[in-house]
Short mmCIF file of C-alpha atoms in Angstrom, two decimals:
data_model
loop_
_atom_site.label_atom_id
_atom_site.label_comp_id
_atom_site.label_asym_id
_atom_site.label_seq_id
_atom_site.Cartn_x
_atom_site.Cartn_y
_atom_site.Cartn_z
CA MET A 238 129.21 4.96 -53.67
CA THR A 239 130.55 7.85 -51.54
CA ARG A 240 134.09 7.37 -50.35
CA PRO A 241 134.89 7.75 -46.68
CA ARG A 242 136.36 11.10 -45.60
CA VAL A 243 139.99 11.05 -44.51
CA GLN A 244 141.06 13.66 -41.96
CA PRO A 245 144.24 15.39 -43.13
CA LYS A 246 146.93 16.06 -40.52
CA ASP A 247 148.26 19.28 -41.94
CA CYS A 248 147.75 21.71 -44.83
CA SER A 249 150.09 19.75 -47.08
CA ASP A 250 147.65 16.86 -46.97
CA PHE A 251 144.98 18.81 -48.86
CA ALA A 252 144.59 18.46 -52.62
CA SER A 253 144.47 21.94 -54.18
CA PRO A 254 141.11 23.11 -55.58
CA VAL A 255 142.70 23.30 -59.01
CA ASP A 256 143.84 19.66 -58.79
CA VAL A 257 140.35 18.53 -57.77
CA ALA A 258 138.56 20.61 -60.42
CA GLU A 259 140.83 19.39 -63.19
CA THR A 260 140.82 15.84 -61.93
CA VAL A 261 137.14 15.11 -61.95
CA GLY A 262 134.06 15.97 -63.95
CA MET A 263 131.59 17.66 -61.69
CA THR A 264 127.89 16.87 -61.79
CA SER A 265 125.49 19.67 -62.70
CA ALA A 266 125.17 20.60 -59.06
CA GLY A 267 128.94 20.79 -58.61
CA ASP A 268 129.00 17.56 -56.63
CA PRO A 269 132.29 15.71 -57.22
CA THR A 270 130.96 12.34 -56.09
CA ASP A 271 130.48 11.22 -59.67
CA ARG A 272 134.22 11.67 -60.29
CA HIS A 273 134.50 11.01 -63.98
CA LEU A 274 138.19 11.52 -64.62
CA THR A 275 139.39 14.18 -67.05
CA ASP A 276 142.54 13.62 -69.09
CA HIS A 277 144.45 15.51 -66.41
CA GLY A 278 142.83 13.37 -63.74
CA ARG A 279 143.81 10.16 -65.45
CA GLU A 280 147.36 11.48 -65.77
CA ARG A 281 147.54 12.33 -62.05
CA LYS A 282 146.16 8.99 -61.07
CA GLN A 283 148.67 7.24 -63.30
CA GLN A 284 151.46 9.24 -61.63
CA ILE A 285 150.41 7.79 -58.32
CA LEU A 286 150.20 4.26 -59.70
CA ASP A 287 153.59 4.52 -61.36
CA ALA A 288 155.22 5.88 -58.24
CA SER A 289 153.66 3.15 -56.11
CA MET A 290 154.90 0.46 -58.47
CA GLU A 291 158.42 1.80 -58.28
CA LEU A 292 158.35 1.91 -54.51
CA PHE A 293 156.74 -1.50 -54.09
CA LYS A 294 159.52 -2.96 -56.25
CA GLU A 295 162.19 -1.17 -54.22
CA ARG A 296 160.87 -1.61 -50.70
CA GLY A 297 158.02 -4.06 -50.83
CA TYR A 298 154.34 -3.31 -50.26
CA ARG A 299 154.30 -3.31 -46.47
CA ALA A 300 157.35 -1.07 -46.04
CA THR A 301 156.04 1.57 -48.41
CA ARG A 302 154.05 4.35 -46.77
CA ILE A 303 151.37 6.48 -48.39
CA GLN A 304 153.54 9.51 -47.62
CA ASP A 305 156.41 7.92 -49.60
CA ILE A 306 154.11 7.39 -52.59
CA CYS A 307 152.88 11.00 -52.48
CA GLU A 308 156.44 12.33 -52.32
CA ARG A 309 157.56 10.15 -55.21
CA ALA A 310 154.52 11.09 -57.35
CA GLY A 311 154.68 14.77 -56.37
CA VAL A 312 151.08 14.94 -55.15
CA ALA A 313 149.40 15.93 -51.88
CA LYS A 314 147.94 13.28 -49.61
CA GLY A 315 144.47 14.71 -50.18
CA LEU A 316 144.73 13.89 -53.88
CA PHE A 317 145.95 10.39 -53.09
CA TYR A 318 142.90 9.79 -50.89
CA TRP A 319 140.65 11.23 -53.61
CA TYR A 320 141.52 8.21 -55.72
CA PHE A 321 142.37 5.58 -53.13
CA PRO A 322 140.76 5.36 -49.62
CA THR A 323 143.59 2.99 -48.51
CA LYS A 324 146.90 1.63 -49.68
CA LEU A 325 145.17 -1.72 -50.30
CA ASP A 326 142.72 0.00 -52.66
CA LEU A 327 145.71 1.41 -54.55
CA PHE A 328 147.41 -1.99 -54.73
CA THR A 329 144.17 -3.58 -56.00
CA ASP A 330 143.89 -0.90 -58.66
CA LEU A 331 147.53 -1.52 -59.62
CA LEU A 332 146.86 -5.25 -59.95
CA GLN A 333 143.96 -4.56 -62.29
CA THR A 334 146.09 -2.08 -64.31
CA VAL A 335 148.89 -4.63 -64.80
CA ARG A 336 146.36 -7.34 -65.57
CA HIS A 337 144.93 -5.10 -68.31
CA ARG A 338 148.42 -4.55 -69.74
CA LEU A 339 149.07 -8.29 -69.75
CA ARG A 340 145.79 -8.85 -71.58
CA GLN A 341 146.84 -6.23 -74.13
CA ALA A 342 150.13 -8.08 -74.65
CA GLN A 343 148.31 -11.40 -75.07
CA THR A 344 145.79 -9.92 -77.52
CA ALA A 345 148.51 -8.26 -79.59
CA ALA A 346 150.44 -11.54 -79.78
CA MET A 347 147.36 -13.37 -81.09
CA ALA A 348 146.25 -10.64 -83.51
CA ASP A 349 147.66 -12.32 -86.65
CA CYS A 350 146.79 -15.90 -85.69
CA THR A 351 143.69 -17.79 -86.86
CA ASN A 352 144.80 -21.29 -85.72
CA PRO A 353 143.62 -21.79 -82.13
CA VAL A 354 146.62 -23.93 -81.21
CA GLU A 355 149.02 -21.23 -82.49
CA GLN A 356 147.00 -18.69 -80.49
CA ILE A 357 147.56 -20.72 -77.34
CA ARG A 358 151.30 -20.91 -78.07
CA VAL A 359 151.88 -17.22 -78.79
CA CYS A 360 149.72 -16.28 -75.83
CA ALA A 361 151.85 -18.48 -73.55
CA VAL A 362 155.01 -16.91 -74.96
CA ALA A 363 153.64 -13.41 -74.46
CA THR A 364 152.58 -14.16 -70.90
CA VAL A 365 155.94 -15.62 -69.83
CA ARG A 366 157.79 -12.77 -71.52
CA PHE A 367 155.56 -10.12 -69.83
CA MET A 368 155.94 -11.64 -66.39
CA ALA A 369 159.71 -11.97 -66.83
CA LYS A 370 160.04 -8.32 -67.93
CA HIS A 371 158.11 -7.26 -64.84
CA ALA A 372 159.71 -9.72 -62.47
CA ALA A 373 160.09 -7.34 -59.56
CA TYR A 374 156.42 -6.45 -59.64
CA PHE A 375 155.35 -10.09 -59.65
CA ASP A 376 157.71 -10.84 -56.79
CA VAL A 377 155.83 -8.23 -54.73
CA VAL A 378 152.53 -9.85 -55.74
CA ASP A 379 153.85 -13.27 -54.62
CA ASP A 380 154.59 -11.78 -51.19
CA GLU A 381 151.10 -10.33 -50.77
CA ARG A 382 148.85 -12.93 -52.39
CA ALA A 383 147.66 -14.24 -49.01
CA GLU A 384 145.64 -11.03 -48.52
CA PRO A 385 142.01 -12.02 -49.43
CA THR A 386 141.31 -8.89 -51.52
CA ILE A 387 144.49 -9.36 -53.50
CA ALA A 388 143.93 -13.07 -53.88
CA LYS A 389 140.44 -12.41 -55.30
CA VAL A 390 141.79 -10.04 -57.98
CA LEU A 391 144.57 -12.46 -58.91
CA GLU A 392 142.15 -15.39 -59.21
CA GLU A 393 139.92 -13.32 -61.47
CA GLY A 394 142.85 -12.85 -63.80
CA HIS A 395 143.83 -16.53 -63.65
CA GLN A 396 140.25 -17.62 -64.32
CA SER A 397 139.94 -15.26 -67.32
CA TYR A 398 143.07 -16.85 -68.84
CA ARG A 399 141.80 -20.39 -68.17
CA ASP A 400 138.48 -19.53 -69.74
CA ASP A 401 140.29 -18.32 -72.87
CA LEU A 402 142.30 -21.56 -72.95
CA VAL A 403 139.17 -23.67 -72.61
CA ARG A 404 137.57 -21.82 -75.51
CA LEU A 405 140.61 -22.22 -77.75
CA ILE A 406 141.17 -25.89 -76.86
CA THR A 407 137.50 -26.63 -77.53
CA GLU A 408 137.74 -24.88 -80.89
CA ALA A 409 140.91 -26.83 -81.77
CA GLN A 410 139.32 -30.16 -80.79
CA ALA A 411 136.15 -29.44 -82.74
CA SER A 412 138.17 -28.69 -85.88
CA GLY A 413 140.26 -31.80 -85.52
CA ILE A 414 143.54 -29.97 -84.82
CA LEU A 415 143.84 -31.40 -81.32
CA PRO A 416 142.81 -34.84 -80.12
CA ALA A 417 139.77 -35.14 -77.82
CA GLY A 418 140.38 -34.61 -74.13
CA ASN A 419 139.16 -32.92 -70.98
CA THR A 420 139.33 -29.26 -71.88
CA GLU A 421 139.25 -28.04 -68.26
CA LEU A 422 142.20 -30.20 -67.30
CA LEU A 423 144.14 -29.29 -70.41
CA ALA A 424 143.58 -25.60 -69.72
CA ILE A 425 144.72 -25.97 -66.12
CA GLY A 426 147.85 -27.75 -67.38
CA VAL A 427 148.70 -25.02 -69.84
CA HIS A 428 148.03 -22.29 -67.29
CA GLY A 429 150.07 -24.08 -64.65
CA ALA A 430 153.03 -24.53 -66.98
CA VAL A 431 153.02 -20.88 -67.97
CA ILE A 432 152.95 -19.72 -64.35
CA SER A 433 155.63 -22.23 -63.35
CA PHE A 434 158.06 -21.27 -66.11
CA SER A 435 157.51 -17.60 -65.26
CA LYS A 436 158.17 -18.10 -61.58
CA ALA A 437 161.19 -20.36 -62.16
CA TYR A 438 162.77 -17.63 -64.31
CA ARG A 439 162.04 -14.91 -61.75
CA LYS A 440 163.51 -17.03 -58.94
CA HIS A 441 166.65 -17.82 -61.00
CA GLN A 442 165.89 -21.51 -60.95
CA ILE A 443 166.52 -21.84 -64.70
CA GLU A 444 169.16 -20.29 -66.93
CA GLY A 445 168.65 -18.38 -70.18
CA ASN A 446 167.20 -15.05 -71.19
CA HIS A 447 163.48 -14.40 -70.91
CA ASP A 448 162.86 -14.68 -74.64
CA GLU A 449 164.41 -18.17 -74.76
CA ILE A 450 162.41 -19.31 -71.72
CA ALA A 451 159.24 -17.86 -73.15
CA GLU A 452 159.68 -19.62 -76.51
CA PHE A 453 160.43 -22.90 -74.75
CA ALA A 454 157.32 -22.50 -72.59
CA GLY A 455 155.27 -22.00 -75.77
CA ARG A 456 156.62 -25.20 -77.30
CA TRP A 457 156.14 -27.08 -74.07
CA VAL A 458 152.47 -26.33 -73.69
CA ILE A 459 151.70 -27.19 -77.33
CA ASP A 460 153.59 -30.47 -77.17
CA GLY A 461 151.70 -31.18 -73.96
CA LEU A 462 148.38 -30.63 -75.71
CA TYR A 463 149.43 -33.04 -78.46
CA GLY A 464 150.85 -35.52 -75.92
CA GLY A 465 154.50 -35.03 -76.95
CA THR A 466 157.61 -33.76 -75.24
CA ALA A 467 159.13 -30.36 -75.78
CA THR A 468 162.84 -30.10 -76.58
CA PRO A 469 165.10 -27.11 -75.81
#
């Protein structure tokens, strides 16, 4: 799909020909619309994403201008628009990038586990820990979640986590590790607890360091699946 052209206001808005050539893989006809990123291109795009994350944390999404992002990243506006037609497109890409990093943290935490209940626990711990470590970013997300495009990306991430939980709970019930129960409701309960503990920590509603809170959340969700009560 061809991106809309953005009219630069001055020469500083243009991406240099070298930047464009090194950023994308041209088609055989020299048409850049295919835009397969080179290593240099991925690096430049990541520069923009990193700069935007810093600024969104410092100033908030709405108060951050595209010009601010370009200056922080050290790129021309033309190169910004090469990747992102609008600031909302950038924020959506940033959401997907962070979601991918969260999934990597969850996957790494479960790598050495074969017991589905233990996988649920360590995944909950990893999720709370990740969200606590990136508290400023998730505070920005909380402020902007009413935007339909952002809400859609967030819900996709939530649904993916709930789907994983349903799969693991079903596996644990089938093997006799967990008692029978409504897997959808149990998954929603685990997911809700993880999000609530994460938000309570970020909003300073509970005391303790993020590792302690994350471990407690892990015990809480497992005791909940067994029908017990977690203890600090």
